[in-house]
Amino acid sequence: MDAPADPRATWGLPAAGELPRRADLEPLVTRVLAPNPSGMTLDGTNTYVVGAPGAGQAVLVDPGPDDTAHLAAVEAALADRDARCVAVLVTHHHGDHAEAALPWGAHFGAPVAAAGAAVAGPGGRLLDHGERLSLAGTTIGVVATPGHTGDHLAFRLESGAVLVGDHVLGRGTSVVTHPEGDVVAYLESLRRVHDLGPSALYCGHGPELTEDPGAVLDYYLAHRAYREHQLLTALAAGAASVEDVVATVYAEVPRSLWPAATQSTRATLAKLRAEGRVEFGPGEAVRLA
């Protein structure tokens, strides 16, 4: 099996570190980039300001880190829209997306909504798949996308764009780690978003994907199948532990990323074990079934 080709390679997307700090993506959406770049967050967390033009209201999606400069940048985006924040929506509980949710909700006097009570907080709103939120002069659909985390949500806009959080990244592929992540659920969620026929994917990290969102989702599915093939091939070739598999499959990846690769490998092996394709032995031992 050959490695699938990433369709984004020819799209002319901004290079790493060159994503604009702020961009108006469509009349409904402004993206504000948080100053928290890293190997895992890419350029930083994308916070989205969503609302109909002239509505005088807006929703914040994934406020990100509780950072003074980031708050000032989001407030400037709200001011340019002549809008006040009426709700804070969060895709999932990871701190680079959710840390500012409760403090900013209190700051703006706006309720927080998420899939989990720990993120939504006291008095917050718990969201379920299929809900339609009438906010800021528009309607936002709630889409359950578990896999990266159990509480992960995406939000579908009236334009057809989907705010996908960490489900899809603007560059590279999302990490599904063990034991928090679930590869089976993740694959089902990729197909669920694909079935929506999104006009664009607005990612939690990295640039927006507007040219052919369906092709990116196809690539993500193909990439997961290719990773499974690589793991099984490594085991067939004599790898006998999780460490062996990671060293083989991720040989060309910087070792600084191997801890994340190890957790991703564990998650994929858990799927293969559930399917009866691999078996675990003592410690880190693993073998073909």
Coordinates of C-alpha atoms in Angstrom, one line a residue:
M1 CA 0.0 0.0 0.0
D2 CA 1.4 3.4 -1.0
A3 CA 1.1 6.5 1.2
P4 CA -1.9 8.6 0.3
A5 CA -1.2 12.0 -1.3
D6 CA -2.2 15.0 0.8
P7 CA -4.3 17.2 -1.5
R8 CA -3.3 20.3 0.5
A9 CA 0.2 20.0 -0.8
T10 CA -0.7 21.9 -3.9
W11 CA -3.1 24.5 -2.4
G12 CA -0.6 27.3 -1.6
L13 CA -1.6 27.4 2.1
P14 CA 0.3 29.7 4.4
A15 CA 3.6 28.1 5.6
A16 CA 4.1 27.3 9.2
G17 CA 4.4 30.5 11.2
E18 CA 2.9 32.6 8.5
L19 CA -0.8 32.3 9.3
P20 CA -2.3 35.8 9.6
R21 CA -3.1 36.8 13.2
R22 CA -6.6 37.7 12.0
A23 CA -8.7 37.0 9.0
D24 CA -12.3 37.5 7.9
L25 CA -13.1 34.1 6.4
E26 CA -16.7 34.9 5.3
P27 CA -19.4 37.3 6.3
L28 CA -20.3 35.1 9.3
V29 CA -16.8 34.3 10.5
T30 CA -13.6 36.1 11.7
R31 CA -10.6 34.0 12.8
V32 CA -8.3 35.3 15.6
L33 CA -5.1 33.4 16.1
A34 CA -4.0 32.9 19.7
P35 CA -0.3 33.4 20.6
N36 CA 0.4 29.8 21.7
P37 CA 2.3 28.2 18.8
S38 CA 3.9 24.8 19.4
G39 CA 4.6 21.5 17.8
M40 CA 1.2 20.3 18.7
T41 CA -0.8 23.5 18.3
L42 CA 0.9 24.5 15.0
D43 CA 0.6 28.3 14.6
G44 CA -1.6 28.5 17.7
T45 CA -5.2 28.0 18.5
N46 CA -7.8 29.5 16.2
T47 CA -10.6 31.3 17.9
Y48 CA -13.6 32.0 15.8
V49 CA -15.9 35.0 16.1
V50 CA -19.3 34.0 14.5
G51 CA -22.3 36.1 13.9
A52 CA -24.5 37.6 11.1
P53 CA -23.3 41.0 9.9
G54 CA -25.3 43.7 11.6
A55 CA -26.7 41.4 14.2
G56 CA -24.9 43.3 17.0
Q57 CA -24.0 39.9 18.5
A58 CA -21.4 37.2 18.1
V59 CA -20.5 33.8 19.4
L60 CA -16.9 32.8 20.3
V61 CA -15.9 29.3 19.4
D62 CA -12.8 27.9 21.2
P63 CA -11.5 30.9 23.1
G64 CA -8.3 29.1 23.6
P65 CA -5.7 30.2 26.2
D66 CA -6.6 32.7 28.9
D67 CA -4.2 35.2 27.5
T68 CA -4.5 39.0 27.9
A69 CA -3.2 39.8 24.4
H70 CA -5.5 37.2 22.8
L71 CA -8.5 38.6 24.7
A72 CA -7.7 42.1 23.5
A73 CA -7.4 40.8 19.9
V74 CA -10.8 39.1 20.2
E75 CA -12.4 42.2 21.7
A76 CA -11.0 44.2 18.8
A77 CA -12.6 41.8 16.3
L78 CA -15.9 42.1 18.2
A79 CA -15.7 45.9 18.1
D80 CA -15.1 45.9 14.4
R81 CA -18.3 43.9 14.0
D82 CA -20.0 46.2 16.5
A83 CA -21.0 43.1 18.3
R84 CA -21.1 41.8 21.8
C85 CA -20.3 38.2 22.8
V86 CA -23.5 36.3 23.6
A87 CA -22.1 32.8 24.0
V88 CA -18.9 30.8 24.2
L89 CA -18.9 27.5 22.4
V90 CA -16.1 24.9 23.0
T91 CA -15.3 22.0 20.7
H92 CA -13.6 19.9 23.5
H93 CA -11.9 20.1 26.9
H94 CA -8.2 20.4 26.0
G95 CA -6.7 23.5 27.6
D96 CA -5.5 25.1 24.3
H97 CA -9.2 25.3 23.3
A98 CA -11.1 25.6 26.6
E99 CA -8.9 27.3 29.2
A100 CA -10.4 30.7 28.6
A101 CA -14.0 29.5 28.3
L102 CA -15.2 30.1 31.9
P103 CA -13.1 33.3 32.6
W104 CA -14.1 34.8 29.3
G105 CA -17.7 33.8 29.7
A106 CA -17.7 35.6 33.0
H107 CA -15.9 38.6 31.5
F108 CA -18.5 38.9 28.7
G109 CA -21.4 37.9 30.8
A110 CA -22.1 35.1 28.3
P111 CA -23.0 31.4 28.9
V112 CA -20.5 28.7 28.0
A113 CA -21.7 25.7 26.0
A114 CA -19.9 22.4 25.5
A115 CA -20.4 18.6 25.5
G116 CA -19.1 18.2 29.1
A117 CA -20.1 19.8 32.4
A118 CA -16.5 20.5 33.4
V119 CA -16.0 22.8 30.4
A120 CA -19.5 24.4 30.4
G121 CA -19.3 25.1 34.1
P122 CA -22.1 25.8 36.6
G123 CA -25.0 27.3 34.7
G124 CA -23.5 26.4 31.4
R125 CA -25.3 24.5 28.6
L126 CA -24.6 20.9 27.7
L127 CA -24.8 20.3 23.9
D128 CA -26.0 17.2 22.1
H129 CA -25.6 16.0 18.5
G130 CA -28.2 17.4 16.2
E131 CA -29.1 20.5 18.2
R132 CA -29.5 23.8 16.3
L133 CA -28.5 26.9 18.2
S134 CA -30.2 30.2 17.2
L135 CA -27.5 32.7 18.2
A136 CA -26.1 36.0 16.9
G137 CA -28.5 36.2 14.0
T138 CA -27.7 32.8 12.6
T139 CA -28.2 29.1 13.3
I140 CA -25.3 26.8 14.3
G141 CA -25.7 23.1 14.1
V142 CA -24.0 20.8 16.7
V143 CA -22.2 17.8 15.3
A144 CA -20.8 15.1 17.7
T145 CA -17.3 14.2 16.5
P146 CA -15.8 12.0 19.2
G147 CA -12.5 10.3 18.6
H148 CA -9.8 12.9 19.3
T149 CA -11.5 13.1 22.7
G150 CA -14.8 11.6 23.8
D151 CA -16.4 15.1 24.2
H152 CA -15.4 16.5 20.9
L153 CA -17.9 18.6 18.9
A154 CA -18.0 20.4 15.6
F155 CA -20.2 23.3 14.6
R156 CA -21.9 23.6 11.2
L157 CA -22.7 27.1 10.0
E158 CA -25.5 28.2 7.7
S159 CA -22.9 28.8 5.0
G160 CA -22.1 25.1 5.0
A161 CA -18.7 25.6 6.6
V162 CA -17.8 23.4 9.6
L163 CA -15.8 24.5 12.6
V164 CA -14.0 21.2 13.3
G165 CA -11.7 21.9 16.3
D166 CA -9.0 19.3 16.5
H167 CA -10.9 16.8 14.4
V168 CA -9.1 18.0 11.3
L169 CA -6.1 20.3 11.2
G170 CA -5.1 22.8 8.6
R171 CA -1.7 21.0 8.3
G172 CA -0.8 17.4 8.9
T173 CA -3.2 15.1 10.7
S174 CA -4.9 15.1 14.0
V175 CA -3.6 12.9 16.9
V176 CA -5.8 10.3 18.4
T177 CA -4.1 9.2 21.6
H178 CA -4.6 6.3 24.0
P179 CA -6.5 6.0 26.3
E180 CA -8.3 9.3 25.8
G181 CA -8.9 8.9 22.0
D182 CA -10.8 6.3 20.2
V183 CA -9.8 5.5 16.6
V184 CA -13.1 3.7 15.7
A185 CA -15.1 6.7 16.9
Y186 CA -12.7 9.0 15.1
L187 CA -13.2 7.3 11.8
E188 CA -17.0 7.3 12.2
S189 CA -16.8 11.0 13.0
L190 CA -14.7 11.7 9.9
R191 CA -17.4 10.0 7.8
R192 CA -20.1 12.0 9.6
V193 CA -18.4 15.3 8.7
H194 CA -17.8 14.1 5.2
D195 CA -21.5 13.3 4.8
L196 CA -22.4 16.9 5.6
G197 CA -20.7 18.0 2.4
P198 CA -18.9 20.9 4.0
S199 CA -18.2 24.0 2.0
A200 CA -15.1 24.7 4.1
L201 CA -13.3 23.3 7.2
Y202 CA -12.3 25.8 9.8
C203 CA -9.7 24.0 11.9
G204 CA -8.7 24.4 15.5
H205 CA -5.1 24.8 14.3
G206 CA -3.6 25.8 11.0
P207 CA -5.2 27.4 7.9
E208 CA -8.8 27.1 6.8
L209 CA -9.5 24.5 4.2
T210 CA -11.7 25.8 1.5
E211 CA -10.6 24.4 -1.9
D212 CA -11.8 20.8 -1.6
P213 CA -12.8 19.9 2.0
G214 CA -14.1 16.5 0.9
A215 CA -10.7 15.6 -0.5
V216 CA -9.1 16.4 2.8
L217 CA -11.5 14.2 4.7
D218 CA -10.9 11.4 2.1
Y219 CA -7.1 11.8 2.8
Y220 CA -7.6 11.6 6.5
L221 CA -9.5 8.3 6.1
A222 CA -6.8 7.0 3.7
H223 CA -4.1 8.1 6.1
R224 CA -5.6 6.2 9.0
A225 CA -5.8 3.1 6.8
Y226 CA -2.2 3.5 5.7
R227 CA -1.1 3.8 9.3
E228 CA -2.8 0.6 10.1
H229 CA -1.0 -1.0 7.2
Q230 CA 2.3 0.3 8.4
L231 CA 1.7 -1.1 11.9
L232 CA 0.7 -4.5 10.7
T233 CA 3.7 -4.6 8.3
A234 CA 6.1 -3.6 11.1
L235 CA 4.7 -6.4 13.3
A236 CA 5.0 -8.9 10.4
A237 CA 8.6 -7.8 9.9
G238 CA 9.5 -8.6 13.5
A239 CA 8.6 -5.6 15.6
A240 CA 7.6 -7.1 19.0
S241 CA 6.7 -4.1 21.1
V242 CA 5.0 -0.7 20.9
E243 CA 8.4 0.9 21.0
D244 CA 9.6 -1.2 18.1
V245 CA 6.6 -0.3 16.1
V246 CA 7.0 3.5 16.7
A247 CA 10.7 3.3 15.8
T248 CA 9.9 1.6 12.6
V249 CA 6.8 3.5 11.4
Y250 CA 8.0 7.0 12.6
A251 CA 11.7 6.6 11.8
E252 CA 11.7 9.8 9.7
V253 CA 9.7 11.8 12.2
P254 CA 11.6 14.0 14.8
R255 CA 12.1 12.1 18.0
S256 CA 10.5 15.0 19.9
L257 CA 7.2 13.9 18.4
W258 CA 7.6 10.2 19.3
P259 CA 5.8 10.5 22.6
A260 CA 2.7 11.6 20.7
A261 CA 3.3 9.0 18.0
T262 CA 3.5 6.3 20.7
Q263 CA 0.1 7.3 22.1
S264 CA -1.3 7.4 18.6
T265 CA 0.1 4.0 17.9
R266 CA -1.4 2.6 21.1
A267 CA -4.8 3.9 20.0
T268 CA -4.5 2.3 16.6
L269 CA -3.4 -1.0 18.1
A270 CA -6.4 -0.9 20.5
K271 CA -8.6 -0.8 17.4
L272 CA -6.7 -3.6 15.8
R273 CA -7.0 -5.7 19.0
A274 CA -10.7 -5.1 19.2
E275 CA -10.9 -6.4 15.6
G276 CA -8.9 -9.5 16.5
R277 CA -6.0 -8.6 14.3
V278 CA -3.3 -8.1 17.0
E279 CA -2.7 -9.5 20.5
F280 CA -1.0 -7.9 23.5
G281 CA 1.5 -9.8 25.7
P282 CA 3.2 -8.8 29.0
G283 CA 4.3 -5.3 29.3
E284 CA 4.6 -3.6 25.9
A285 CA 4.7 -6.8 23.9
V286 CA 2.4 -6.9 20.8
R287 CA 2.1 -9.4 18.0
L288 CA -0.1 -10.3 15.1
A289 CA -3.1 -12.4 16.1

